[in-house]
PDB file of N, CA and C in Angstrom:
ATOM      1  N   MET A   1      12.788 -42.848 -22.147  1.00  0.00           N
ATOM      2  CA  MET A   1      11.932 -41.898 -22.833  1.00  0.00           C
ATOM      3  C   MET A   1      11.989 -40.572 -22.068  1.00  0.00           C
ATOM      4  N   THR A   2      12.203 -39.462 -22.792  1.00  0.00           N
ATOM      5  CA  THR A   2      12.274 -38.160 -22.139  1.00  0.00           C
ATOM      6  C   THR A   2      10.866 -37.671 -21.802  1.00  0.00           C
ATOM      7  N   GLN A   3      10.839 -36.626 -20.969  1.00  0.00           N
ATOM      8  CA  GLN A   3       9.548 -36.060 -20.583  1.00  0.00           C
ATOM      9  C   GLN A   3       8.814 -35.503 -21.804  1.00  0.00           C
ATOM     10  N   ALA A   4       9.559 -34.862 -22.713  1.00  0.00           N
ATOM     11  CA  ALA A   4       8.929 -34.306 -23.914  1.00  0.00           C
ATOM     12  C   ALA A   4       8.379 -35.407 -24.809  1.00  0.00           C
ATOM     13  N   GLN A   5       9.077 -36.566 -24.864  1.00  0.00           N
ATOM     14  CA  GLN A   5       8.576 -37.668 -25.666  1.00  0.00           C
ATOM     15  C   GLN A   5       7.314 -38.256 -25.059  1.00  0.00           C
ATOM     16  N   GLN A   6       7.268 -38.272 -23.725  1.00  0.00           N
ATOM     17  CA  GLN A   6       6.087 -38.786 -23.042  1.00  0.00           C
ATOM     18  C   GLN A   6       4.920 -37.818 -23.139  1.00  0.00           C
ATOM     19  N   ARG A   7       5.231 -36.527 -23.182  1.00  0.00           N
ATOM     20  CA  ARG A   7       4.180 -35.504 -23.193  1.00  0.00           C
ATOM     21  C   ARG A   7       4.454 -34.506 -24.316  1.00  0.00           C
ATOM     22  N   PRO A   8       4.056 -34.822 -25.553  1.00  0.00           N
ATOM     23  CA  PRO A   8       4.354 -33.939 -26.687  1.00  0.00           C
ATOM     24  C   PRO A   8       3.755 -32.540 -26.540  1.00  0.00           C
ATOM     25  N   GLU A   9       2.743 -32.373 -25.671  1.00  0.00           N
ATOM     26  CA  GLU A   9       2.163 -31.034 -25.475  1.00  0.00           C
ATOM     27  C   GLU A   9       3.169 -30.064 -24.873  1.00  0.00           C
ATOM     28  N   LEU A  10       4.208 -30.580 -24.193  1.00  0.00           N
ATOM     29  CA  LEU A  10       5.239 -29.694 -23.648  1.00  0.00           C
ATOM     30  C   LEU A  10       5.947 -28.939 -24.765  1.00  0.00           C
ATOM     31  N   ASP A  11       6.261 -29.628 -25.863  1.00  0.00           N
ATOM     32  CA  ASP A  11       6.884 -28.958 -26.998  1.00  0.00           C
ATOM     33  C   ASP A  11       5.940 -27.936 -27.614  1.00  0.00           C
ATOM     34  N   ARG A  12       4.661 -28.286 -27.733  1.00  0.00           N
ATOM     35  CA  ARG A  12       3.692 -27.334 -28.285  1.00  0.00           C
ATOM     36  C   ARG A  12       3.593 -26.108 -27.391  1.00  0.00           C
ATOM     37  N   ASP A  13       3.550 -26.291 -26.066  1.00  0.00           N
ATOM     38  CA  ASP A  13       3.478 -25.157 -25.143  1.00  0.00           C
ATOM     39  C   ASP A  13       4.704 -24.275 -25.287  1.00  0.00           C
ATOM     40  N   ARG A  14       5.888 -24.886 -25.365  1.00  0.00           N
ATOM     41  CA  ARG A  14       7.118 -24.111 -25.491  1.00  0.00           C
ATOM     42  C   ARG A  14       7.104 -23.340 -26.809  1.00  0.00           C
ATOM     43  N   ASP A  15       6.683 -23.992 -27.903  1.00  0.00           N
ATOM     44  CA  ASP A  15       6.609 -23.314 -29.196  1.00  0.00           C
ATOM     45  C   ASP A  15       5.626 -22.158 -29.137  1.00  0.00           C
ATOM     46  N   HIS A  16       4.481 -22.331 -28.471  1.00  0.00           N
ATOM     47  CA  HIS A  16       3.481 -21.272 -28.348  1.00  0.00           C
ATOM     48  C   HIS A  16       4.051 -20.080 -27.585  1.00  0.00           C
ATOM     49  N   ARG A  17       4.769 -20.340 -26.480  1.00  0.00           N
ATOM     50  CA  ARG A  17       5.362 -19.250 -25.701  1.00  0.00           C
ATOM     51  C   ARG A  17       6.370 -18.486 -26.536  1.00  0.00           C
ATOM     52  N   SER A  18       7.187 -19.169 -27.334  1.00  0.00           N
ATOM     53  CA  SER A  18       8.168 -18.440 -28.132  1.00  0.00           C
ATOM     54  C   SER A  18       7.472 -17.641 -29.228  1.00  0.00           C
ATOM     55  N   ASP A  19       6.317 -18.106 -29.739  1.00  0.00           N
ATOM     56  CA  ASP A  19       5.542 -17.301 -30.684  1.00  0.00           C
ATOM     57  C   ASP A  19       5.074 -16.015 -30.017  1.00  0.00           C
ATOM     58  N   LEU A  20       4.629 -16.096 -28.757  1.00  0.00           N
ATOM     59  CA  LEU A  20       4.182 -14.915 -28.041  1.00  0.00           C
ATOM     60  C   LEU A  20       5.309 -13.907 -27.921  1.00  0.00           C
ATOM     61  N   ASP A  21       6.522 -14.372 -27.720  1.00  0.00           N
ATOM     62  CA  ASP A  21       7.658 -13.496 -27.518  1.00  0.00           C
ATOM     63  C   ASP A  21       8.045 -12.747 -28.785  1.00  0.00           C
ATOM     64  N   THR A  22       7.754 -13.284 -29.963  1.00  0.00           N
ATOM     65  CA  THR A  22       8.232 -12.684 -31.193  1.00  0.00           C
ATOM     66  C   THR A  22       7.182 -11.840 -31.917  1.00  0.00           C
ATOM     67  N   ARG A  23       5.931 -11.956 -31.561  1.00  0.00           N
ATOM     68  CA  ARG A  23       4.902 -11.165 -32.235  1.00  0.00           C
ATOM     69  C   ARG A  23       4.872  -9.754 -31.659  1.00  0.00           C
ATOM     70  N   ALA A  24       4.736  -8.774 -32.522  1.00  0.00           N
ATOM     71  CA  ALA A  24       4.700  -7.380 -32.069  1.00  0.00           C
ATOM     72  C   ALA A  24       3.437  -7.116 -31.262  1.00  0.00           C
ATOM     73  N   PRO A  25       3.589  -6.502 -30.082  1.00  0.00           N
ATOM     74  CA  PRO A  25       2.397  -6.159 -29.314  1.00  0.00           C
ATOM     75  C   PRO A  25       1.649  -5.006 -29.981  1.00  0.00           C
ATOM     76  N   SER A  26       0.356  -4.981 -29.766  1.00  0.00           N
ATOM     77  CA  SER A  26      -0.489  -3.913 -30.285  1.00  0.00           C
ATOM     78  C   SER A  26      -1.413  -3.474 -29.162  1.00  0.00           C
ATOM     79  N   ILE A  27      -1.526  -2.161 -28.946  1.00  0.00           N
ATOM     80  CA  ILE A  27      -2.395  -1.677 -27.866  1.00  0.00           C
ATOM     81  C   ILE A  27      -3.553  -0.881 -28.461  1.00  0.00           C
ATOM     82  N   GLU A  28      -4.733  -1.091 -27.852  1.00  0.00           N
ATOM     83  CA  GLU A  28      -5.960  -0.491 -28.369  1.00  0.00           C
ATOM     84  C   GLU A  28      -6.621   0.462 -27.389  1.00  0.00           C
ATOM     85  N   GLN A  29      -6.404   0.220 -26.087  1.00  0.00           N
ATOM     86  CA  GLN A  29      -7.119   1.020 -25.092  1.00  0.00           C
ATOM     87  C   GLN A  29      -6.341   1.062 -23.785  1.00  0.00           C
ATOM     88  N   ALA A  30      -6.334   2.234 -23.161  1.00  0.00           N
ATOM     89  CA  ALA A  30      -5.832   2.389 -21.800  1.00  0.00           C
ATOM     90  C   ALA A  30      -7.027   2.799 -20.957  1.00  0.00           C
ATOM     91  N   SER A  31      -7.188   2.142 -19.828  1.00  0.00           N
ATOM     92  CA  SER A  31      -8.334   2.429 -18.979  1.00  0.00           C
ATOM     93  C   SER A  31      -7.879   2.575 -17.533  1.00  0.00           C
ATOM     94  N   PRO A  32      -8.065   3.743 -16.962  1.00  0.00           N
ATOM     95  CA  PRO A  32      -8.609   4.971 -17.552  1.00  0.00           C
ATOM     96  C   PRO A  32      -7.608   5.608 -18.518  1.00  0.00           C
ATOM     97  N   GLU A  33      -8.039   6.628 -19.237  1.00  0.00           N
ATOM     98  CA  GLU A  33      -7.197   7.300 -20.227  1.00  0.00           C
ATOM     99  C   GLU A  33      -6.336   8.396 -19.621  1.00  0.00           C
ATOM    100  N   SER A  34      -6.449   8.579 -18.305  1.00  0.00           N
ATOM    101  CA  SER A  34      -5.605   9.549 -17.597  1.00  0.00           C
ATOM    102  C   SER A  34      -5.369   9.022 -16.189  1.00  0.00           C
ATOM    103  N   GLY A  35      -4.298   9.504 -15.575  1.00  0.00           N
ATOM    104  CA  GLY A  35      -4.009   9.064 -14.218  1.00  0.00           C
ATOM    105  C   GLY A  35      -2.883   9.861 -13.596  1.00  0.00           C
ATOM    106  N   ARG A  36      -2.767   9.708 -12.295  1.00  0.00           N
ATOM    107  CA  ARG A  36      -1.692  10.348 -11.525  1.00  0.00           C
ATOM    108  C   ARG A  36      -0.579   9.340 -11.291  1.00  0.00           C
ATOM    109  N   GLU A  37       0.598   9.849 -10.940  1.00  0.00           N
ATOM    110  CA  GLU A  37       1.698   8.936 -10.647  1.00  0.00           C
ATOM    111  C   GLU A  37       1.284   7.971  -9.545  1.00  0.00           C
ATOM    112  N   GLY A  38       1.632   6.715  -9.743  1.00  0.00           N
ATOM    113  CA  GLY A  38       1.279   5.671  -8.793  1.00  0.00           C
ATOM    114  C   GLY A  38      -0.040   4.973  -9.082  1.00  0.00           C
ATOM    115  N   ASP A  39      -0.902   5.573  -9.919  1.00  0.00           N
ATOM    116  CA  ASP A  39      -2.164   4.921 -10.282  1.00  0.00           C
ATOM    117  C   ASP A  39      -1.891   3.681 -11.132  1.00  0.00           C
ATOM    118  N   THR A  40      -2.775   2.701 -11.028  1.00  0.00           N
ATOM    119  CA  THR A  40      -2.689   1.511 -11.866  1.00  0.00           C
ATOM    120  C   THR A  40      -3.697   1.636 -12.990  1.00  0.00           C
ATOM    121  N   ILE A  41      -3.239   1.387 -14.206  1.00  0.00           N
ATOM    122  CA  ILE A  41      -4.123   1.424 -15.368  1.00  0.00           C
ATOM    123  C   ILE A  41      -4.060   0.071 -16.077  1.00  0.00           C
ATOM    124  N   THR A  42      -5.094  -0.221 -16.847  1.00  0.00           N
ATOM    125  CA  THR A  42      -5.150  -1.452 -17.631  1.00  0.00           C
ATOM    126  C   THR A  42      -4.980  -1.097 -19.095  1.00  0.00           C
ATOM    127  N   ILE A  43      -4.025  -1.755 -19.735  1.00  0.00           N
ATOM    128  CA  ILE A  43      -3.812  -1.581 -21.169  1.00  0.00           C
ATOM    129  C   ILE A  43      -4.325  -2.836 -21.854  1.00  0.00           C
ATOM    130  N   ARG A  44      -5.193  -2.645 -22.854  1.00  0.00           N
ATOM    131  CA  ARG A  44      -5.759  -3.771 -23.589  1.00  0.00           C
ATOM    132  C   ARG A  44      -5.272  -3.739 -25.029  1.00  0.00           C
ATOM    133  N   GLY A  45      -5.097  -4.917 -25.590  1.00  0.00           N
ATOM    134  CA  GLY A  45      -4.642  -5.031 -26.964  1.00  0.00           C
ATOM    135  C   GLY A  45      -4.401  -6.488 -27.302  1.00  0.00           C
ATOM    136  N   SER A  46      -3.342  -6.751 -28.046  1.00  0.00           N
ATOM    137  CA  SER A  46      -3.015  -8.128 -28.400  1.00  0.00           C
ATOM    138  C   SER A  46      -1.509  -8.364 -28.284  1.00  0.00           C
ATOM    139  N   HIS A  47      -1.171  -9.622 -28.036  1.00  0.00           N
ATOM    140  CA  HIS A  47       0.223 -10.053 -27.884  1.00  0.00           C
ATOM    141  C   HIS A  47       0.910  -9.330 -26.715  1.00  0.00           C
ATOM    142  N   LEU A  48       0.218  -9.252 -25.581  1.00  0.00           N
ATOM    143  CA  LEU A  48       0.739  -8.512 -24.425  1.00  0.00           C
ATOM    144  C   LEU A  48       1.351  -9.405 -23.347  1.00  0.00           C
ATOM    145  N   MET A  49       1.255 -10.714 -23.479  1.00  0.00           N
ATOM    146  CA  MET A  49       1.761 -11.609 -22.441  1.00  0.00           C
ATOM    147  C   MET A  49       3.261 -11.436 -22.209  1.00  0.00           C
ATOM    148  N   ALA A  50       4.027 -11.170 -23.249  1.00  0.00           N
ATOM    149  CA  ALA A  50       5.483 -11.063 -23.123  1.00  0.00           C
ATOM    150  C   ALA A  50       5.970  -9.630 -22.921  1.00  0.00           C
ATOM    151  N   VAL A  51       5.061  -8.680 -22.710  1.00  0.00           N
ATOM    152  CA  VAL A  51       5.463  -7.288 -22.523  1.00  0.00           C
ATOM    153  C   VAL A  51       6.357  -7.176 -21.288  1.00  0.00           C
ATOM    154  N   ASP A  52       7.517  -6.552 -21.481  1.00  0.00           N
ATOM    155  CA  ASP A  52       8.428  -6.360 -20.360  1.00  0.00           C
ATOM    156  C   ASP A  52       8.763  -4.888 -20.125  1.00  0.00           C
ATOM    157  N   LYS A  53       8.240  -4.013 -20.989  1.00  0.00           N
ATOM    158  CA  LYS A  53       8.529  -2.585 -20.845  1.00  0.00           C
ATOM    159  C   LYS A  53       7.307  -1.773 -21.272  1.00  0.00           C
ATOM    160  N   VAL A  54       6.933  -0.817 -20.423  1.00  0.00           N
ATOM    161  CA  VAL A  54       5.841   0.110 -20.737  1.00  0.00           C
ATOM    162  C   VAL A  54       6.418   1.513 -20.605  1.00  0.00           C
ATOM    163  N   THR A  55       6.333   2.298 -21.666  1.00  0.00           N
ATOM    164  CA  THR A  55       6.913   3.637 -21.672  1.00  0.00           C
ATOM    165  C   THR A  55       5.817   4.689 -21.695  1.00  0.00           C
ATOM    166  N   PHE A  56       5.902   5.620 -20.749  1.00  0.00           N
ATOM    167  CA  PHE A  56       5.016   6.776 -20.694  1.00  0.00           C
ATOM    168  C   PHE A  56       5.847   7.974 -21.136  1.00  0.00           C
ATOM    169  N   GLN A  57       5.315   8.778 -22.049  1.00  0.00           N
ATOM    170  CA  GLN A  57       6.051   9.949 -22.511  1.00  0.00           C
ATOM    171  C   GLN A  57       5.137  11.165 -22.490  1.00  0.00           C
ATOM    172  N   VAL A  58       5.645  12.254 -21.893  1.00  0.00           N
ATOM    173  CA  VAL A  58       4.966  13.545 -21.902  1.00  0.00           C
ATOM    174  C   VAL A  58       6.011  14.555 -22.355  1.00  0.00           C
ATOM    175  N   GLY A  59       5.774  15.169 -23.518  1.00  0.00           N
ATOM    176  CA  GLY A  59       6.777  16.086 -24.076  1.00  0.00           C
ATOM    177  C   GLY A  59       8.083  15.330 -24.306  1.00  0.00           C
ATOM    178  N   GLN A  60       9.177  15.897 -23.827  1.00  0.00           N
ATOM    179  CA  GLN A  60      10.488  15.270 -23.964  1.00  0.00           C
ATOM    180  C   GLN A  60      10.786  14.278 -22.844  1.00  0.00           C
ATOM    181  N   ASP A  61       9.951  14.259 -21.810  1.00  0.00           N
ATOM    182  CA  ASP A  61      10.169  13.370 -20.668  1.00  0.00           C
ATOM    183  C   ASP A  61       9.576  11.989 -20.924  1.00  0.00           C
ATOM    184  N   SER A  62      10.348  10.991 -20.609  1.00  0.00           N
ATOM    185  CA  SER A  62       9.928   9.613 -20.806  1.00  0.00           C
ATOM    186  C   SER A  62      10.290   8.819 -19.555  1.00  0.00           C
ATOM    187  N   ARG A  63       9.364   7.995 -19.087  1.00  0.00           N
ATOM    188  CA  ARG A  63       9.592   7.162 -17.905  1.00  0.00           C
ATOM    189  C   ARG A  63       9.027   5.777 -18.149  1.00  0.00           C
ATOM    190  N   ARG A  64       9.605   4.825 -17.469  1.00  0.00           N
ATOM    191  CA  ARG A  64       9.163   3.433 -17.576  1.00  0.00           C
ATOM    192  C   ARG A  64       8.154   3.138 -16.476  1.00  0.00           C
ATOM    193  N   GLY A  65       6.987   2.617 -16.878  1.00  0.00           N
ATOM    194  CA  GLY A  65       5.971   2.206 -15.919  1.00  0.00           C
ATOM    195  C   GLY A  65       6.247   0.795 -15.426  1.00  0.00           C
ATOM    196  N   GLU A  66       5.790   0.508 -14.244  1.00  0.00           N
ATOM    197  CA  GLU A  66       5.984  -0.822 -13.653  1.00  0.00           C
ATOM    198  C   GLU A  66       4.828  -1.745 -14.041  1.00  0.00           C
ATOM    199  N   VAL A  67       5.154  -2.895 -14.603  1.00  0.00           N
ATOM    200  CA  VAL A  67       4.136  -3.906 -14.896  1.00  0.00           C
ATOM    201  C   VAL A  67       3.767  -4.555 -13.565  1.00  0.00           C
ATOM    202  N   VAL A  68       2.487  -4.452 -13.182  1.00  0.00           N
ATOM    203  CA  VAL A  68       2.065  -5.014 -11.896  1.00  0.00           C
ATOM    204  C   VAL A  68       1.262  -6.299 -12.047  1.00  0.00           C
ATOM    205  N   HIS A  69       0.759  -6.554 -13.269  1.00  0.00           N
ATOM    206  CA  HIS A  69       0.012  -7.795 -13.478  1.00  0.00           C
ATOM    207  C   HIS A  69      -0.088  -8.094 -14.969  1.00  0.00           C
ATOM    208  N   ARG A  70       0.227  -9.326 -15.308  1.00  0.00           N
ATOM    209  CA  ARG A  70      -0.008  -9.818 -16.666  1.00  0.00           C
ATOM    210  C   ARG A  70      -1.140 -10.819 -16.562  1.00  0.00           C
ATOM    211  N   GLY A  71      -2.217 -10.539 -17.239  1.00  0.00           N
ATOM    212  CA  GLY A  71      -3.348 -11.459 -17.209  1.00  0.00           C
ATOM    213  C   GLY A  71      -3.287 -12.343 -18.427  1.00  0.00           C
ATOM    214  N   GLU A  72      -4.230 -12.191 -19.247  1.00  0.00           N
ATOM    215  CA  GLU A  72      -4.267 -12.923 -20.501  1.00  0.00           C
ATOM    216  C   GLU A  72      -3.402 -12.191 -21.512  1.00  0.00           C
ATOM    217  N   ASP A  73      -3.328 -12.727 -22.696  1.00  0.00           N
ATOM    218  CA  ASP A  73      -2.498 -12.128 -23.737  1.00  0.00           C
ATOM    219  C   ASP A  73      -3.061 -10.794 -24.226  1.00  0.00           C
ATOM    220  N   ASN A  74      -4.281 -10.446 -23.786  1.00  0.00           N
ATOM    221  CA  ASN A  74      -4.910  -9.223 -24.296  1.00  0.00           C
ATOM    222  C   ASN A  74      -4.923  -8.068 -23.300  1.00  0.00           C
ATOM    223  N   GLN A  75      -4.263  -8.220 -22.134  1.00  0.00           N
ATOM    224  CA  GLN A  75      -4.212  -7.081 -21.220  1.00  0.00           C
ATOM    225  C   GLN A  75      -3.026  -7.168 -20.274  1.00  0.00           C
ATOM    226  N   VAL A  76      -2.592  -5.989 -19.824  1.00  0.00           N
ATOM    227  CA  VAL A  76      -1.520  -5.871 -18.842  1.00  0.00           C
ATOM    228  C   VAL A  76      -1.860  -4.676 -17.948  1.00  0.00           C
ATOM    229  N   LYS A  77      -1.580  -4.803 -16.661  1.00  0.00           N
ATOM    230  CA  LYS A  77      -1.822  -3.703 -15.723  1.00  0.00           C
ATOM    231  C   LYS A  77      -0.477  -3.094 -15.365  1.00  0.00           C
ATOM    232  N   VAL A  78      -0.425  -1.757 -15.417  1.00  0.00           N
ATOM    233  CA  VAL A  78       0.819  -1.043 -15.147  1.00  0.00           C
ATOM    234  C   VAL A  78       0.582   0.132 -14.214  1.00  0.00           C
ATOM    235  N   ARG A  79       1.643   0.524 -13.541  1.00  0.00           N
ATOM    236  CA  ARG A  79       1.588   1.672 -12.635  1.00  0.00           C
ATOM    237  C   ARG A  79       2.173   2.886 -13.353  1.00  0.00           C
ATOM    238  N   VAL A  80       1.457   4.023 -13.271  1.00  0.00           N
ATOM    239  CA  VAL A  80       1.941   5.268 -13.864  1.00  0.00           C
ATOM    240  C   VAL A  80       3.211   5.677 -13.109  1.00  0.00           C
ATOM    241  N   PRO A  81       4.304   5.927 -13.829  1.00  0.00           N
ATOM    242  CA  PRO A  81       5.576   6.225 -13.157  1.00  0.00           C
ATOM    243  C   PRO A  81       5.603   7.599 -12.500  1.00  0.00           C
ATOM    244  N   ARG A  82       6.493   7.748 -11.576  1.00  0.00           N
ATOM    245  CA  ARG A  82       6.717   9.033 -10.898  1.00  0.00           C
ATOM    246  C   ARG A  82       7.632   9.899 -11.753  1.00  0.00           C
ATOM    247  N   GLY A  83       7.517  11.205 -11.571  1.00  0.00           N
ATOM    248  CA  GLY A  83       8.460  12.126 -12.189  1.00  0.00           C
ATOM    249  C   GLY A  83       8.078  12.701 -13.528  1.00  0.00           C
ATOM    250  N   LEU A  84       6.916  12.347 -14.050  1.00  0.00           N
ATOM    251  CA  LEU A  84       6.483  12.939 -15.311  1.00  0.00           C
ATOM    252  C   LEU A  84       5.698  14.217 -15.041  1.00  0.00           C
ATOM    253  N   PRO A  85       5.837  15.215 -15.903  1.00  0.00           N
ATOM    254  CA  PRO A  85       5.022  16.418 -15.730  1.00  0.00           C
ATOM    255  C   PRO A  85       3.570  16.125 -16.101  1.00  0.00           C
ATOM    256  N   ALA A  86       2.651  16.910 -15.577  1.00  0.00           N
ATOM    257  CA  ALA A  86       1.244  16.768 -15.954  1.00  0.00           C
ATOM    258  C   ALA A  86       1.078  17.218 -17.399  1.00  0.00           C
ATOM    259  N   GLY A  87       0.192  16.519 -18.114  1.00  0.00           N
ATOM    260  CA  GLY A  87      -0.098  16.910 -19.484  1.00  0.00           C
ATOM    261  C   GLY A  87      -0.379  15.715 -20.369  1.00  0.00           C
ATOM    262  N   GLY A  88      -0.694  16.031 -21.605  1.00  0.00           N
ATOM    263  CA  GLY A  88      -1.005  14.995 -22.580  1.00  0.00           C
ATOM    264  C   GLY A  88       0.260  14.315 -23.069  1.00  0.00           C
ATOM    265  N   GLY A  89       0.168  13.010 -23.239  1.00  0.00           N
ATOM    266  CA  GLY A  89       1.327  12.251 -23.690  1.00  0.00           C
ATOM    267  C   GLY A  89       0.908  10.971 -24.368  1.00  0.00           C
ATOM    268  N   GLN A  90       1.812  10.002 -24.318  1.00  0.00           N
ATOM    269  CA  GLN A  90       1.576   8.733 -24.994  1.00  0.00           C
ATOM    270  C   GLN A  90       2.102   7.570 -24.160  1.00  0.00           C
ATOM    271  N   ILE A  91       1.563   6.399 -24.461  1.00  0.00           N
ATOM    272  CA  ILE A  91       2.028   5.140 -23.867  1.00  0.00           C
ATOM    273  C   ILE A  91       2.384   4.205 -25.011  1.00  0.00           C
ATOM    274  N   SER A  92       3.437   3.414 -24.815  1.00  0.00           N
ATOM    275  CA  SER A  92       3.748   2.312 -25.721  1.00  0.00           C
ATOM    276  C   SER A  92       4.272   1.148 -24.883  1.00  0.00           C
ATOM    277  N   VAL A  93       4.251  -0.037 -25.448  1.00  0.00           N
ATOM    278  CA  VAL A  93       4.765  -1.226 -24.758  1.00  0.00           C
ATOM    279  C   VAL A  93       5.725  -1.945 -25.689  1.00  0.00           C
ATOM    280  N   SER A  94       6.609  -2.753 -25.106  1.00  0.00           N
ATOM    281  CA  SER A  94       7.484  -3.577 -25.927  1.00  0.00           C
ATOM    282  C   SER A  94       7.729  -4.912 -25.244  1.00  0.00           C
ATOM    283  N   ASN A  95       8.125  -5.875 -26.047  1.00  0.00           N
ATOM    284  CA  ASN A  95       8.361  -7.221 -25.532  1.00  0.00           C
ATOM    285  C   ASN A  95       9.838  -7.605 -25.605  1.00  0.00           C
ATOM    286  N   GLY A  96      10.703  -6.628 -25.697  1.00  0.00           N
ATOM    287  CA  GLY A  96      12.130  -6.890 -25.785  1.00  0.00           C
ATOM    288  C   GLY A  96      12.653  -6.859 -27.205  1.00  0.00           C
ATOM    289  N   THR A  97      11.802  -7.207 -28.171  1.00  0.00           N
ATOM    290  CA  THR A  97      12.232  -7.178 -29.572  1.00  0.00           C
ATOM    291  C   THR A  97      11.353  -6.281 -30.434  1.00  0.00           C
ATOM    292  N   GLU A  98      10.097  -6.143 -30.068  1.00  0.00           N
ATOM    293  CA  GLU A  98       9.148  -5.365 -30.873  1.00  0.00           C
ATOM    294  C   GLU A  98       8.447  -4.332 -29.996  1.00  0.00           C
ATOM    295  N   GLU A  99       8.196  -3.154 -30.562  1.00  0.00           N
ATOM    296  CA  GLU A  99       7.468  -2.105 -29.857  1.00  0.00           C
ATOM    297  C   GLU A  99       6.091  -1.937 -30.478  1.00  0.00           C
ATOM    298  N   SER A 100       5.131  -1.588 -29.642  1.00  0.00           N
ATOM    299  CA  SER A 100       3.749  -1.400 -30.100  1.00  0.00           C
ATOM    300  C   SER A 100       3.561  -0.024 -30.720  1.00  0.00           C
ATOM    301  N   ASN A 101       2.351   0.178 -31.177  1.00  0.00           N
ATOM    302  CA  ASN A 101       1.870   1.500 -31.534  1.00  0.00           C
ATOM    303  C   ASN A 101       1.778   2.342 -30.262  1.00  0.00           C
ATOM    304  N   ARG A 102       1.409   3.591 -30.379  1.00  0.00           N
ATOM    305  CA  ARG A 102       1.294   4.487 -29.221  1.00  0.00           C
ATOM    306  C   ARG A 102      -0.168   4.892 -29.015  1.00  0.00           C
ATOM    307  N   LEU A 103      -0.528   5.035 -27.744  1.00  0.00           N
ATOM    308  CA  LEU A 103      -1.860   5.513 -27.370  1.00  0.00           C
ATOM    309  C   LEU A 103      -1.731   6.832 -26.625  1.00  0.00           C
ATOM    310  N   LYS A 104      -2.740   7.667 -26.776  1.00  0.00           N
ATOM    311  CA  LYS A 104      -2.773   8.918 -26.007  1.00  0.00           C
ATOM    312  C   LYS A 104      -3.060   8.583 -24.544  1.00  0.00           C
ATOM    313  N   PHE A 105      -2.386   9.325 -23.656  1.00  0.00           N
ATOM    314  CA  PHE A 105      -2.603   9.167 -22.216  1.00  0.00           C
ATOM    315  C   PHE A 105      -2.279  10.514 -21.575  1.00  0.00           C
ATOM    316  N   THR A 106      -3.085  10.913 -20.599  1.00  0.00           N
ATOM    317  CA  THR A 106      -2.866  12.186 -19.915  1.00  0.00           C
ATOM    318  C   THR A 106      -2.408  11.912 -18.483  1.00  0.00           C
ATOM    319  N   VAL A 107      -1.302  12.539 -18.110  1.00  0.00           N
ATOM    320  CA  VAL A 107      -0.818  12.465 -16.728  1.00  0.00           C
ATOM    321  C   VAL A 107      -1.422  13.656 -15.996  1.00  0.00           C
ATOM    322  N   ARG A 108      -2.130  13.354 -14.896  1.00  0.00           N
ATOM    323  CA  ARG A 108      -2.757  14.405 -14.084  1.00  0.00           C
ATOM    324  C   ARG A 108      -1.894  14.709 -12.869  1.00  0.00           C
ATOM    325  N   SER A 109      -1.983  15.954 -12.413  1.00  0.00           N
ATOM    326  CA  SER A 109      -1.211  16.337 -11.221  1.00  0.00           C
ATOM    327  C   SER A 109      -1.981  16.084  -9.948  1.00  0.00           C
TER     328      SER A 109
END
């Protein structure tokens, strides 16, 4: 008897994880709504467990933020990337296949 046959919950867990990977992430709030390079912010929303990319954009400049903590499926903590100019911009997240909506975010100097 295989491990999956002995423990059918393993298949359910695997199926649940693959569902997380395919659902489009949605973001509702960044806290705080502004920050300096290197600051850690919390992004809240849904389907965030599989997020592997966070994009910060100010004007034409775009940088990838570092994911520093994945908690529950409704939040992810990221570090504001270096090299962006100060000003109003946007944040979005993606899980490798789907990209979220965008939220306003201000990079401070």
